[in-house]
Structure formats: structure tokens, C-alpha cells
PDB file of C-alpha atoms in Angstrom:
ATOM      1  CA  MET A  28     100.298  -6.653  33.168  1.00 59.00           C
ATOM      2  CA  LYS A  29     103.917  -5.997  32.153  1.00 68.00           C
ATOM      3  CA  LEU A  30     102.834  -5.482  28.531  1.00 69.00           C
ATOM      4  CA  ASN A  31     100.204  -2.963  29.675  1.00 73.00           C
ATOM      5  CA  ARG A  32     102.837  -0.921  31.497  1.00 77.00           C
ATOM      6  CA  ILE A  33     105.113  -0.964  28.471  1.00 82.00           C
ATOM      7  CA  TRP A  34     102.234   0.287  26.278  1.00 80.00           C
ATOM      8  CA  ILE A  35     101.431   3.096  28.725  1.00 82.00           C
ATOM      9  CA  ILE A  36     105.053   4.230  28.998  1.00 86.00           C
ATOM     10  CA  ALA A  37     105.596   3.968  25.220  1.00 86.00           C
ATOM     11  CA  SER A  38     102.461   6.053  24.584  1.00 85.00           C
ATOM     12  CA  LEU A  39     103.569   8.789  26.961  1.00 87.00           C
ATOM     13  CA  ILE A  40     107.078   8.874  25.491  1.00 89.00           C
ATOM     14  CA  LEU A  41     105.606   9.086  21.982  1.00 87.00           C
ATOM     15  CA  ILE A  42     103.404  12.037  22.994  1.00 86.00           C
ATOM     16  CA  ILE A  43     106.335  13.900  24.553  1.00 87.00           C
ATOM     17  CA  ILE A  44     108.693  13.270  21.604  1.00 89.00           C
ATOM     18  CA  LEU A  45     106.089  14.389  19.057  1.00 86.00           C
ATOM     19  CA  SER A  46     105.324  17.451  21.164  1.00 85.00           C
ATOM     20  CA  ILE A  47     108.991  18.477  21.201  1.00 86.00           C
ATOM     21  CA  LEU A  48     109.503  17.833  17.482  1.00 87.00           C
ATOM     22  CA  THR A  49     106.370  19.770  16.479  1.00 85.00           C
ATOM     23  CA  HIS A  50     106.798  22.577  19.036  1.00 86.00           C
ATOM     24  CA  SER A  51     103.439  21.930  20.691  1.00 86.00           C
ATOM     25  CA  SER A  52     102.428  24.274  23.496  1.00 89.00           C
ATOM     26  CA  ILE A  53     102.971  23.202  27.103  1.00 91.00           C
ATOM     27  CA  LEU A  54      99.174  23.124  27.576  1.00 91.00           C
ATOM     28  CA  GLN A  55      98.805  20.688  24.675  1.00 89.00           C
ATOM     29  CA  VAL A  56     101.534  18.468  26.117  1.00 90.00           C
ATOM     30  CA  ILE A  57     100.003  18.377  29.606  1.00 93.00           C
ATOM     31  CA  ALA A  58      96.504  17.831  28.166  1.00 92.00           C
ATOM     32  CA  ALA A  59      97.744  14.970  25.999  1.00 89.00           C
ATOM     33  CA  VAL A  60      99.708  13.274  28.799  1.00 91.00           C
ATOM     34  CA  THR A  61      96.913  13.541  31.374  1.00 93.00           C
ATOM     35  CA  GLY A  62      94.394  12.409  28.767  1.00 90.00           C
ATOM     36  CA  VAL A  63      96.397   9.285  27.961  1.00 87.00           C
ATOM     37  CA  ILE A  64      96.743   8.418  31.660  1.00 90.00           C
ATOM     38  CA  TYR A  65      92.987   8.948  32.077  1.00 90.00           C
ATOM     39  CA  VAL A  66      91.923   6.586  29.281  1.00 86.00           C
ATOM     40  CA  PHE A  67      94.315   3.913  30.524  1.00 85.00           C
ATOM     41  CA  GLY A  68      92.791   4.317  33.969  1.00 86.00           C
ATOM     42  CA  CYS A  69      89.328   3.725  32.484  1.00 83.00           C
ATOM     43  CA  ALA A  70      90.423   0.614  30.591  1.00 79.00           C
ATOM     44  CA  TYR A  71      92.071  -0.879  33.672  1.00 81.00           C
ATOM     45  CA  GLU A  72      89.334   0.216  36.112  1.00 80.00           C
ATOM     46  CA  ASN A  73      91.711   2.399  38.109  1.00 85.00           C
ATOM     47  CA  LYS A  74      89.727   5.191  39.744  1.00 87.00           C
ATOM     48  CA  TYR A  75      92.815   7.413  40.174  1.00 90.00           C
ATOM     49  CA  GLY A  76      92.890   7.838  36.413  1.00 90.00           C
ATOM     50  CA  GLN A  77      89.727   9.940  36.821  1.00 92.00           C
ATOM     51  CA  LEU A  78      91.729  12.629  38.601  1.00 94.00           C
ATOM     52  CA  PHE A  79      93.976  12.980  35.549  1.00 95.00           C
ATOM     53  CA  GLY A  80      90.766  13.132  33.509  1.00 93.00           C
ATOM     54  CA  VAL A  81      89.674  16.217  35.449  1.00 95.00           C
ATOM     55  CA  ILE A  82      92.937  18.002  34.577  1.00 96.00           C
ATOM     56  CA  ASN A  83      92.693  16.864  30.946  1.00 94.00           C
ATOM     57  CA  SER A  84      89.095  18.080  30.580  1.00 95.00           C
ATOM     58  CA  ILE A  85      89.861  21.564  31.877  1.00 95.00           C
ATOM     59  CA  LEU A  86      92.948  21.985  29.682  1.00 95.00           C
ATOM     60  CA  TYR A  87      91.379  20.378  26.607  1.00 91.00           C
ATOM     61  CA  GLY A  88      88.310  22.581  27.033  1.00 93.00           C
ATOM     62  CA  TYR A  89      90.550  25.636  26.922  1.00 94.00           C
ATOM     63  CA  ILE A  90      92.360  24.308  23.837  1.00 92.00           C
ATOM     64  CA  MET A  91      89.072  23.627  22.018  1.00 89.00           C
ATOM     65  CA  PHE A  92      87.822  27.110  22.944  1.00 91.00           C
ATOM     66  CA  SER A  93      90.999  28.527  21.398  1.00 90.00           C
ATOM     67  CA  ASN A  94      90.207  26.566  18.220  1.00 86.00           C
ATOM     68  CA  GLY A  95      86.659  27.925  17.991  1.00 83.00           C
ATOM     69  CA  VAL A  96      84.879  24.704  19.036  1.00 82.00           C
ATOM     70  CA  TYR A  97      82.927  26.400  21.799  1.00 85.00           C
ATOM     71  CA  GLY A  98      80.312  23.731  22.521  1.00 82.00           C
ATOM     72  CA  THR A  99      82.942  21.073  23.178  1.00 84.00           C
ATOM     73  CA  ALA A 100      84.944  23.522  25.285  1.00 89.00           C
ATOM     74  CA  ILE A 101      81.953  24.246  27.532  1.00 89.00           C
ATOM     75  CA  TYR A 102      81.068  20.545  27.686  1.00 88.00           C
ATOM     76  CA  ASP A 103      84.600  19.568  28.761  1.00 92.00           C
ATOM     77  CA  ILE A 104      84.850  22.132  31.526  1.00 94.00           C
ATOM     78  CA  ILE A 105      81.261  22.209  32.817  1.00 93.00           C
ATOM     79  CA  TYR A 106      80.321  18.531  32.409  1.00 91.00           C
ATOM     80  CA  CYS A 107      83.386  16.307  31.926  1.00 92.00           C
ATOM     81  CA  ALA A 108      85.526  17.552  34.797  1.00 94.00           C
ATOM     82  CA  PRO A 109      82.747  17.281  37.445  1.00 93.00           C
ATOM     83  CA  MET A 110      81.593  13.918  36.027  1.00 91.00           C
ATOM     84  CA  GLN A 111      85.089  12.484  36.235  1.00 92.00           C
ATOM     85  CA  ALA A 112      85.358  13.689  39.833  1.00 92.00           C
ATOM     86  CA  TYR A 113      82.003  11.968  40.526  1.00 90.00           C
ATOM     87  CA  THR A 114      83.242   8.747  38.879  1.00 88.00           C
ATOM     88  CA  TYR A 115      86.294   8.789  41.127  1.00 90.00           C
ATOM     89  CA  PHE A 116      83.967   8.365  44.115  1.00 87.00           C
ATOM     90  CA  THR A 117      81.626   5.803  42.512  1.00 84.00           C
ATOM     91  CA  TRP A 118      84.476   3.469  41.551  1.00 84.00           C
ATOM     92  CA  GLY A 119      86.627   1.494  43.971  1.00 74.00           C
ATOM     93  CA  LYS A 120      85.798  -0.830  46.859  1.00 68.00           C
ATOM     94  CA  ASP A 121      83.220  -0.497  49.633  1.00 66.00           C
ATOM     95  CA  ARG A 122      84.076  -1.209  53.271  1.00 67.00           C
ATOM     96  CA  HIS A 123      83.399  -4.909  52.677  1.00 65.00           C
ATOM     97  CA  GLY A 124      85.965  -5.079  49.864  1.00 65.00           C
ATOM     98  CA  ASN A 125      83.378  -5.366  47.071  1.00 70.00           C
ATOM     99  CA  ASP A 126      83.333  -3.193  43.928  1.00 68.00           C
ATOM    100  CA  ARG A 127      80.949  -0.264  44.383  1.00 69.00           C
ATOM    101  CA  THR A 128      80.011  -0.532  40.703  1.00 74.00           C
ATOM    102  CA  GLU A 129      79.965  -3.819  38.774  1.00 82.00           C
ATOM    103  CA  ILE A 130      80.614  -4.080  35.017  1.00 83.00           C
ATOM    104  CA  SER A 131      77.338  -4.565  33.122  1.00 91.00           C
ATOM    105  CA  ARG A 132      75.725  -3.969  29.731  1.00 92.00           C
ATOM    106  CA  LEU A 133      72.480  -2.514  28.372  1.00 93.00           C
ATOM    107  CA  THR A 134      69.716  -4.768  27.115  1.00 93.00           C
ATOM    108  CA  SER A 135      69.135  -5.010  23.346  1.00 94.00           C
ATOM    109  CA  PHE A 136      66.011  -2.849  23.684  1.00 95.00           C
ATOM    110  CA  GLU A 137      67.908  -0.201  25.675  1.00 95.00           C
ATOM    111  CA  ARG A 138      70.616  -0.121  23.009  1.00 95.00           C
ATOM    112  CA  ILE A 139      68.084   0.440  20.208  1.00 96.00           C
ATOM    113  CA  VAL A 140      66.352   3.224  22.134  1.00 96.00           C
ATOM    114  CA  LEU A 141      69.700   4.822  22.946  1.00 95.00           C
ATOM    115  CA  ILE A 142      70.862   4.767  19.305  1.00 95.00           C
ATOM    116  CA  ILE A 143      67.594   6.371  18.124  1.00 96.00           C
ATOM    117  CA  LEU A 144      67.714   9.059  20.802  1.00 96.00           C
ATOM    118  CA  LEU A 145      71.392   9.835  20.145  1.00 95.00           C
ATOM    119  CA  THR A 146      70.763  10.180  16.412  1.00 95.00           C
ATOM    120  CA  LEU A 147      67.839  12.548  17.009  1.00 96.00           C
ATOM    121  CA  VAL A 148      69.630  14.668  19.603  1.00 95.00           C
ATOM    122  CA  ILE A 149      72.830  14.977  17.524  1.00 95.00           C
ATOM    123  CA  GLY A 150      70.730  15.911  14.481  1.00 95.00           C
ATOM    124  CA  ILE A 151      68.823  18.584  16.394  1.00 95.00           C
ATOM    125  CA  TYR A 152      72.042  19.943  17.891  1.00 92.00           C
ATOM    126  CA  CYS A 153      73.653  20.234  14.450  1.00 92.00           C
ATOM    127  CA  ILE A 154      70.632  22.010  12.968  1.00 94.00           C
ATOM    128  CA  VAL A 155      70.467  24.541  15.817  1.00 93.00           C
ATOM    129  CA  ALA A 156      74.249  25.030  15.930  1.00 89.00           C
ATOM    130  CA  THR A 157      74.430  25.556  12.164  1.00 90.00           C
ATOM    131  CA  LYS A 158      71.708  28.226  12.321  1.00 90.00           C
ATOM    132  CA  LEU A 159      73.713  29.923  15.072  1.00 87.00           C
ATOM    133  CA  ASN A 160      76.795  29.838  12.798  1.00 86.00           C
ATOM    134  CA  VAL A 161      78.707  27.566  15.181  1.00 80.00           C
ATOM    135  CA  GLN A 162      81.933  26.260  13.633  1.00 81.00           C
ATOM    136  CA  TYR A 163      82.325  22.486  13.261  1.00 84.00           C
ATOM    137  CA  ALA A 164      78.724  21.822  14.295  1.00 89.00           C
ATOM    138  CA  LEU A 165      78.864  18.093  13.493  1.00 90.00           C
ATOM    139  CA  VAL A 166      82.168  17.592  15.328  1.00 88.00           C
ATOM    140  CA  ASP A 167      80.788  19.540  18.263  1.00 86.00           C
ATOM    141  CA  GLY A 168      77.495  17.622  18.315  1.00 90.00           C
ATOM    142  CA  ILE A 169      78.992  14.138  18.149  1.00 92.00           C
ATOM    143  CA  SER A 170      81.735  14.955  20.641  1.00 88.00           C
ATOM    144  CA  ILE A 171      79.367  16.512  23.176  1.00 88.00           C
ATOM    145  CA  ILE A 172      76.393  14.126  22.966  1.00 92.00           C
ATOM    146  CA  LEU A 173      78.404  10.900  22.820  1.00 94.00           C
ATOM    147  CA  GLY A 174      80.721  12.257  25.490  1.00 89.00           C
ATOM    148  CA  ILE A 175      77.840  13.004  27.867  1.00 90.00           C
ATOM    149  CA  VAL A 176      76.397   9.526  27.431  1.00 93.00           C
ATOM    150  CA  GLY A 177      79.805   7.839  27.457  1.00 90.00           C
ATOM    151  CA  LEU A 178      80.941   9.500  30.677  1.00 87.00           C
ATOM    152  CA  TYR A 179      77.692   8.658  32.455  1.00 89.00           C
ATOM    153  CA  MET A 180      78.004   5.030  31.359  1.00 91.00           C
ATOM    154  CA  THR A 181      81.636   5.064  32.526  1.00 86.00           C
ATOM    155  CA  SER A 182      80.486   6.037  36.018  1.00 84.00           C
ATOM    156  CA  ARG A 183      78.125   3.019  35.911  1.00 85.00           C
ATOM    157  CA  LYS A 184      80.735   0.753  34.214  1.00 86.00           C
ATOM    158  CA  LYS A 185      78.500  -0.001  31.229  1.00 91.00           C
ATOM    159  CA  ILE A 186      80.166  -1.848  28.329  1.00 92.00           C
ATOM    160  CA  GLU A 187      78.497   0.497  25.837  1.00 94.00           C
ATOM    161  CA  GLN A 188      80.685   3.398  26.975  1.00 92.00           C
ATOM    162  CA  TRP A 189      83.413   2.045  24.694  1.00 93.00           C
ATOM    163  CA  TYR A 190      81.215   2.229  21.566  1.00 95.00           C
ATOM    164  CA  ALA A 191      80.347   5.857  22.347  1.00 94.00           C
ATOM    165  CA  PHE A 192      83.972   6.806  22.873  1.00 92.00           C
ATOM    166  CA  ILE A 193      85.277   4.925  19.826  1.00 95.00           C
ATOM    167  CA  ILE A 194      82.860   6.748  17.500  1.00 95.00           C
ATOM    168  CA  SER A 195      83.743  10.064  19.120  1.00 93.00           C
ATOM    169  CA  ASN A 196      87.468   9.218  18.806  1.00 92.00           C
ATOM    170  CA  ILE A 197      87.170   8.653  15.070  1.00 94.00           C
ATOM    171  CA  VAL A 198      85.449  12.029  14.602  1.00 93.00           C
ATOM    172  CA  MET A 199      88.054  13.849  16.696  1.00 91.00           C
ATOM    173  CA  LEU A 200      90.858  12.072  14.832  1.00 92.00           C
ATOM    174  CA  ALA A 201      89.517  13.515  11.590  1.00 91.00           C
ATOM    175  CA  PHE A 202      89.231  16.971  13.190  1.00 90.00           C
ATOM    176  CA  TRP A 203      92.790  17.020  14.557  1.00 91.00           C
ATOM    177  CA  GLY A 204      94.113  15.371  11.415  1.00 92.00           C
ATOM    178  CA  ILE A 205      92.873  18.345   9.416  1.00 90.00           C
ATOM    179  CA  LYS A 206      94.168  20.757  12.059  1.00 89.00           C
ATOM    180  CA  SER A 207      97.594  19.099  11.930  1.00 90.00           C
ATOM    181  CA  THR A 208      97.861  19.665   8.181  1.00 90.00           C
ATOM    182  CA  GLN A 209      97.229  23.358   8.860  1.00 90.00           C
ATOM    183  CA  ASP A 210      99.575  23.623  11.848  1.00 88.00           C
ATOM    184  CA  ILE A 211     102.027  20.835  12.714  1.00 87.00           C
ATOM    185  CA  SER A 212     102.044  21.844  16.394  1.00 83.00           C
ATOM    186  CA  ASN A 213      98.623  20.143  16.638  1.00 86.00           C
ATOM    187  CA  VAL A 214     100.225  16.721  16.119  1.00 87.00           C
ATOM    188  CA  ALA A 215     100.345  16.144  19.901  1.00 83.00           C
ATOM    189  CA  MET A 216      96.548  16.358  20.012  1.00 84.00           C
ATOM    190  CA  LEU A 217      96.294  14.036  17.000  1.00 89.00           C
ATOM    191  CA  ALA A 218      98.589  11.500  18.681  1.00 87.00           C
ATOM    192  CA  MET A 219      96.524  11.715  21.857  1.00 85.00           C
ATOM    193  CA  TRP A 220      93.361  10.763  19.958  1.00 90.00           C
ATOM    194  CA  VAL A 221      95.133   7.906  18.167  1.00 90.00           C
ATOM    195  CA  ILE A 222      96.143   6.499  21.550  1.00 87.00           C
ATOM    196  CA  TYR A 223      92.605   7.097  22.849  1.00 87.00           C
ATOM    197  CA  LEU A 224      91.186   5.081  19.968  1.00 92.00           C
ATOM    198  CA  VAL A 225      93.595   2.171  20.403  1.00 89.00           C
ATOM    199  CA  ASN A 226      93.038   2.120  24.148  1.00 85.00           C
ATOM    200  CA  ASN A 227      89.258   2.315  23.876  1.00 87.00           C
ATOM    201  CA  CYS A 228      89.267  -0.579  21.416  1.00 90.00           C
ATOM    202  CA  TYR A 229      91.318  -2.517  23.968  1.00 84.00           C
ATOM    203  CA  GLY A 230      88.876  -1.500  26.718  1.00 83.00           C
ATOM    204  CA  LEU A 231      85.968  -2.835  24.672  1.00 88.00           C
ATOM    205  CA  TYR A 232      87.834  -6.053  23.918  1.00 86.00           C
ATOM    206  CA  SER A 233      88.859  -6.656  27.520  1.00 80.00           C
TER     207      SER A 233
END
């Protein structure tokens, strides 16, 4: 437990230092800090982390809108924030002291069906978005579709949430990596996604 706290504190300090050095905006700093607290809350089954997730989703949605990734922006504000608020109430203990939601996993058949459906839906989204001249259609599609499924599975404490988030993390790392080469002030967002990825891998492992 002590090591977990050290990792959380070190991650937050890293975000703040990078933000200062790269002159990140105050919105990026707050979004990154609240996002890190949120993903740690998920990994350690702390429902209060969901409240930080609500703040992160609203701010990150605004940031993505400013970067022209409109689908993800709408998804973060309209879906993520309310879903995280919902998860706050589905997690925790009932009046008998038992977990309201137990950790579980999908069956092999459910996993196969889910993978097929996700591939089809992401493909359709990308085709439609490309025809509508949406920027970063693939980034948008993967982020939105996997995020929708991942957040729902988080509310039900399904193990597969971690796979959805890890894949999405890798895509967003590439996106912010490119953005950081264009403008160094985006490094705070890049660092946030690095920490997300490490933490989600830990969540899957644990």
C-alpha cells in the first residue's frame, strides 16, 4: 500500500513539473492531475476517484474540442462525465457491508462477440467520419467506442475494461506524442496518458 501511495504522489509531481517546464495551460494541468487520480481510483476500487473522473472528462472534452477532435470531445462531456457519476453510486458497500458490484469477467464467447462488434462499429464510425471530413477519424473512433464499452464495464467491474482502456491509451499516446512534437506545451497530456497506460496495466495485473 505504501508503494502505491509513492507511485501516485510521484506521478502527480511529475505531471506538475512537466506542466511548468513546458508552459502547459492551467486547464491541461488540472485535467491531467484529475485524470491521474481517477485512473488510480479505478485500479484500487475507490469510488471517490470517479468524482475526479467527472472533472477530468469535462476539461479533457474541452481540450479535445480545441484540438479539433470533436467526436471525442462530445463523448467525454456527454457520456463519460455522467457515466462516471453513475459508477460512483454503483460502487461501494451496501447497508450489509457487501460490495454492491463484484469483480467478474466475460465468458470466452462474450469476448469473441464483443471483439467482432467493436471492430465493425469502429470501422463504420471511421468510414462515416472520414466522409464527413472529421479530423483524426481513427483516433476518434477507437477512443470513443472503446471508451464507451470500457466505462460501462468499469461500472460493472468487468476485468475486460482494462483491455479496452489499454488499447485506447496506446492510440492516445501516439496522438499526443505527435501533438507534443508540434507544441511542447502538450507534454502534460502526453505524460497523463503514459501514466494512464502504466496504471491500467497494473489494474489488469492486479
